[in-house]
Amino acid sequence: QKEVEQDPGPLSVPEGAIVSLNCTYSNSAFQYFMWYRQYSRKGPELLMYTYSSGNKEDGRFTAQVDKSSKYISLFIRDSQPSDSATYLCAMSPNTGNQFYFGTGTSLTVIP
Amino acid sequence: EAQVTQNPRYLITVTGKKLTVTCSQNMNHEYMSWYRQDPGLGLRQIYYSMNVEVTDKGDVPEGYKVSRKEKRNFPLILESPSPNQTSLYFCASSTGPRYEQYFGPGTRLTVT
């Protein structure tokens, strides 16, 4: 079983839609949760960072962590064509020095 | 400008011909990492380094070597490349393994 599971999509939505992206994980030691956005032919860039459980909001983006279910989500409100990218979840345990990524979900927002 | 640079950006080589991909960062970060990105498999960590002269294996270290002689540089060495190492490689740096990682632009490697 992979440490982090993410539905690869692709996901295609109309402009203005609410997008929900999700990851599940198996290691209960994960405490640091991140979402990265990767445009075509570019390196990933950090979008959201959350420690432990709870919600975090930044503009149109909301990250949620449910540690009891080992499930994290990213919501994008009022999606824009510029949101078209691959979204990768990432996580790290409280101890140890490795970093784990999901496989990424490809999102296309249609004008 | 804070950045991570990688060279070369594109490389086509033949099986068995040793190659090095360089990585450099100008943010004084302690933590540096190499990843490979493959369709359906996502980003997988190859090696990481907590600081100068401190390196450790990630999930897929076989066939790769690294060194960290200076804080800013973290080269990835393929001593005898094979076709299954054809991939997109990213270098990243960070203040630590639990913080934002800054990625380079990627190196697309093809081994024939």
Short mmCIF file of C-alpha atoms in Angstrom, two decimals:
data_model
loop_
_atom_site.label_atom_id
_atom_site.label_comp_id
_atom_site.label_asym_id
_atom_site.label_seq_id
_atom_site.Cartn_x
_atom_site.Cartn_y
_atom_site.Cartn_z
CA GLN A 1 0.00 0.00 0.00
CA LYS A 2 1.29 3.44 -0.90
CA GLU A 3 1.88 5.90 1.91
CA VAL A 4 -0.26 8.50 0.14
CA GLU A 5 -3.11 7.85 -2.29
CA GLN A 6 -4.53 10.46 -4.61
CA ASP A 7 -7.03 10.11 -7.45
CA PRO A 8 -5.16 11.15 -10.61
CA GLY A 9 -8.25 12.40 -12.41
CA PRO A 10 -8.31 14.06 -14.83
CA LEU A 11 -10.91 16.44 -13.48
CA SER A 12 -12.64 18.90 -15.80
CA VAL A 13 -14.98 21.60 -14.44
CA PRO A 14 -16.64 24.76 -15.78
CA GLU A 15 -15.35 28.15 -14.67
CA GLY A 16 -16.87 29.21 -11.36
CA ALA A 17 -17.37 25.65 -10.06
CA ILE A 18 -16.27 24.47 -6.64
CA VAL A 19 -13.51 21.90 -6.92
CA SER A 20 -12.76 19.25 -4.32
CA LEU A 21 -9.44 17.41 -4.35
CA ASN A 22 -8.61 14.66 -1.89
CA CYS A 23 -5.87 12.43 -0.57
CA THR A 24 -5.82 9.54 1.85
CA TYR A 25 -2.82 8.29 3.75
CA SER A 26 -1.85 5.29 5.81
CA ASN A 27 0.83 6.57 8.20
CA SER A 28 -0.73 7.93 11.38
CA ALA A 29 2.57 9.71 12.17
CA PHE A 30 1.98 12.29 9.44
CA GLN A 31 1.50 15.69 11.03
CA TYR A 32 2.43 18.22 8.35
CA PHE A 33 0.16 18.45 5.30
CA MET A 34 0.67 20.48 2.18
CA TRP A 35 -0.86 21.07 -1.22
CA TYR A 36 1.34 21.95 -4.15
CA ARG A 37 0.29 23.22 -7.55
CA GLN A 38 2.27 22.25 -10.62
CA TYR A 39 1.79 23.92 -13.98
CA SER A 40 2.83 22.10 -17.11
CA ARG A 41 6.63 21.95 -17.54
CA LYS A 42 7.24 23.67 -14.18
CA GLY A 43 8.28 22.61 -10.69
CA PRO A 44 5.62 22.31 -7.95
CA GLU A 45 4.85 25.40 -5.86
CA LEU A 46 3.37 25.42 -2.37
CA LEU A 47 -0.30 26.37 -2.22
CA MET A 48 -1.40 25.50 1.31
CA TYR A 49 0.31 24.30 4.50
CA THR A 50 -1.46 22.79 7.50
CA TYR A 51 -0.17 21.35 10.74
CA SER A 52 -2.16 18.52 12.31
CA SER A 53 -5.96 18.60 12.04
CA GLY A 54 -8.35 21.37 11.13
CA ASN A 55 -9.11 23.83 8.37
CA LYS A 56 -7.11 26.59 6.78
CA GLU A 57 -8.42 29.16 4.36
CA ASP A 58 -6.51 31.40 1.97
CA GLY A 59 -8.58 33.34 -0.50
CA ARG A 60 -10.44 30.91 -2.74
CA PHE A 61 -8.57 27.92 -1.31
CA THR A 62 -9.47 25.89 1.79
CA ALA A 63 -7.43 22.97 3.10
CA GLN A 64 -8.95 20.45 5.49
CA VAL A 65 -7.26 17.70 7.47
CA ASP A 66 -9.16 14.89 9.16
CA LYS A 67 -6.56 12.84 10.99
CA SER A 68 -9.09 10.40 12.43
CA SER A 69 -9.99 9.36 8.88
CA LYS A 70 -6.47 9.91 7.47
CA TYR A 71 -8.01 12.14 4.82
CA ILE A 72 -7.08 15.58 3.53
CA SER A 73 -8.93 17.84 1.12
CA LEU A 74 -8.38 20.98 -0.90
CA PHE A 75 -11.37 23.04 -1.97
CA ILE A 76 -11.18 25.67 -4.68
CA ARG A 77 -14.07 28.12 -4.84
CA ASP A 78 -15.01 30.12 -7.94
CA SER A 79 -12.52 28.16 -10.01
CA GLN A 80 -10.71 30.03 -12.79
CA PRO A 81 -9.02 28.83 -15.99
CA SER A 82 -5.71 29.86 -14.38
CA ASP A 83 -6.33 27.14 -11.77
CA SER A 84 -5.81 24.51 -14.48
CA ALA A 85 -2.81 22.54 -13.23
CA THR A 86 -1.85 19.37 -11.43
CA TYR A 87 -2.44 19.46 -7.67
CA LEU A 88 -0.23 17.32 -5.44
CA CYS A 89 -0.80 16.58 -1.81
CA ALA A 90 2.28 16.12 0.34
CA MET A 91 2.92 15.18 3.92
CA SER A 92 5.64 14.65 6.46
CA PRO A 93 5.77 12.92 9.85
CA ASN A 94 6.67 14.57 13.13
CA THR A 95 9.87 12.53 13.26
CA GLY A 96 12.02 11.35 10.40
CA ASN A 97 13.26 13.36 7.49
CA GLN A 98 11.40 12.06 4.47
CA PHE A 99 8.74 13.78 2.49
CA TYR A 100 5.87 12.01 0.74
CA PHE A 101 3.82 13.13 -2.24
CA GLY A 102 0.60 11.89 -3.78
CA THR A 103 0.53 11.13 -7.48
CA GLY A 104 -1.25 14.39 -8.31
CA THR A 105 -4.69 15.25 -9.72
CA SER A 106 -4.88 16.97 -13.09
CA LEU A 107 -7.49 19.76 -13.13
CA THR A 108 -8.81 21.66 -16.13
CA VAL A 109 -11.15 24.63 -15.65
CA ILE A 110 -13.08 25.34 -18.81
CA PRO A 111 -13.93 29.01 -19.57
CA GLU B 1 15.91 36.34 -6.49
CA ALA B 2 15.48 33.24 -4.31
CA GLN B 3 15.71 30.20 -6.50
CA VAL B 4 16.77 26.62 -7.09
CA THR B 5 18.60 26.03 -10.33
CA GLN B 6 19.22 22.74 -12.11
CA ASN B 7 21.41 21.90 -15.07
CA PRO B 8 20.98 20.60 -17.64
CA ARG B 9 17.26 21.08 -18.24
CA TYR B 10 17.16 18.38 -20.91
CA LEU B 11 19.52 15.47 -21.41
CA ILE B 12 19.50 12.51 -23.75
CA THR B 13 22.17 9.93 -23.07
CA VAL B 14 23.00 6.28 -23.62
CA THR B 15 22.97 3.36 -21.23
CA GLY B 16 26.03 3.21 -19.02
CA LYS B 17 27.41 6.70 -19.66
CA LYS B 18 27.96 8.41 -16.31
CA LEU B 19 26.20 11.73 -15.85
CA THR B 20 25.72 14.40 -13.22
CA VAL B 21 22.77 16.73 -12.78
CA THR B 22 23.67 19.79 -10.79
CA CYS B 23 21.44 21.58 -8.28
CA SER B 24 22.14 24.85 -6.55
CA GLN B 25 20.10 27.04 -4.18
CA ASN B 26 20.72 30.59 -2.96
CA MET B 27 18.44 30.57 0.11
CA ASN B 28 20.93 29.13 2.62
CA HIS B 29 18.64 26.13 3.14
CA GLU B 30 19.88 23.16 5.13
CA TYR B 31 17.54 20.57 3.64
CA MET B 32 17.88 19.54 0.00
CA SER B 33 16.22 16.73 -1.88
CA TRP B 34 16.06 14.97 -5.21
CA TYR B 35 12.82 13.60 -6.66
CA ARG B 36 11.85 11.80 -9.79
CA GLN B 37 8.40 12.27 -11.30
CA ASP B 38 6.84 9.54 -13.42
CA PRO B 39 3.30 9.27 -14.83
CA GLY B 40 1.03 7.44 -12.42
CA LEU B 41 3.70 7.32 -9.72
CA GLY B 42 3.94 10.97 -8.79
CA LEU B 43 6.95 12.51 -7.09
CA ARG B 44 9.20 10.01 -5.34
CA GLN B 45 12.09 11.03 -3.15
CA ILE B 46 15.47 9.66 -4.27
CA TYR B 47 17.88 11.13 -1.72
CA TYR B 48 17.81 13.97 0.74
CA SER B 49 20.39 15.89 2.73
CA MET B 50 19.92 17.48 6.13
CA ASN B 51 23.13 19.51 5.83
CA VAL B 52 26.67 19.45 4.50
CA GLU B 53 28.08 15.91 4.46
CA VAL B 54 24.75 14.50 5.76
CA THR B 55 22.78 12.54 3.17
CA ASP B 56 20.27 9.73 3.36
CA LYS B 57 18.21 7.52 1.09
CA GLY B 58 14.65 8.28 0.13
CA ASP B 59 12.20 5.81 -1.35
CA VAL B 60 13.96 5.08 -4.66
CA PRO B 61 17.76 5.46 -4.20
CA GLU B 62 18.90 2.50 -6.32
CA GLY B 63 21.14 3.57 -9.20
CA TYR B 64 21.77 7.08 -7.85
CA LYS B 65 24.43 8.80 -5.80
CA VAL B 66 24.54 12.23 -4.22
CA SER B 67 27.04 14.38 -2.40
CA ARG B 68 26.76 17.53 -0.31
CA LYS B 69 30.15 19.16 -0.01
CA GLU B 70 28.79 22.70 0.08
CA LYS B 71 25.54 23.93 1.56
CA ARG B 72 24.26 25.42 -1.69
CA ASN B 73 24.98 22.47 -4.02
CA PHE B 74 23.50 19.00 -4.15
CA PRO B 75 24.43 17.13 -7.36
CA LEU B 76 22.72 13.92 -8.45
CA ILE B 77 25.02 11.33 -10.02
CA LEU B 78 24.00 8.43 -12.21
CA GLU B 79 27.10 6.26 -12.49
CA SER B 80 25.65 3.82 -15.03
CA PRO B 81 22.29 5.10 -16.27
CA SER B 82 19.70 2.62 -17.50
CA PRO B 83 16.50 3.19 -19.51
CA ASN B 84 14.33 2.79 -16.38
CA GLN B 85 15.93 6.00 -15.09
CA THR B 86 14.28 7.95 -17.89
CA SER B 87 12.24 10.45 -15.95
CA LEU B 88 11.66 14.06 -14.94
CA TYR B 89 13.93 15.00 -12.04
CA PHE B 90 13.39 17.79 -9.55
CA CYS B 91 15.72 19.21 -6.96
CA ALA B 92 14.18 20.97 -3.97
CA SER B 93 15.41 22.87 -0.94
CA SER B 94 13.87 23.84 2.36
CA THR B 95 14.66 25.02 5.87
CA GLY B 96 13.71 21.51 7.03
CA PRO B 97 11.80 18.36 6.07
CA ARG B 98 8.55 19.65 7.54
CA TYR B 99 8.49 22.99 5.77
CA GLU B 100 7.79 24.38 2.35
CA GLN B 101 10.03 22.91 -0.31
CA TYR B 102 11.20 25.13 -3.14
CA PHE B 103 11.56 23.25 -6.40
CA GLY B 104 13.89 23.75 -9.31
CA PRO B 105 12.57 23.83 -12.89
CA GLY B 106 13.21 20.14 -13.52
CA THR B 107 15.57 18.08 -15.67
CA ARG B 108 14.08 15.81 -18.29
CA LEU B 109 16.39 12.83 -18.71
CA THR B 110 16.11 10.23 -21.45
CA VAL B 111 18.34 7.14 -21.35
CA THR B 112 18.39 5.09 -24.56
#
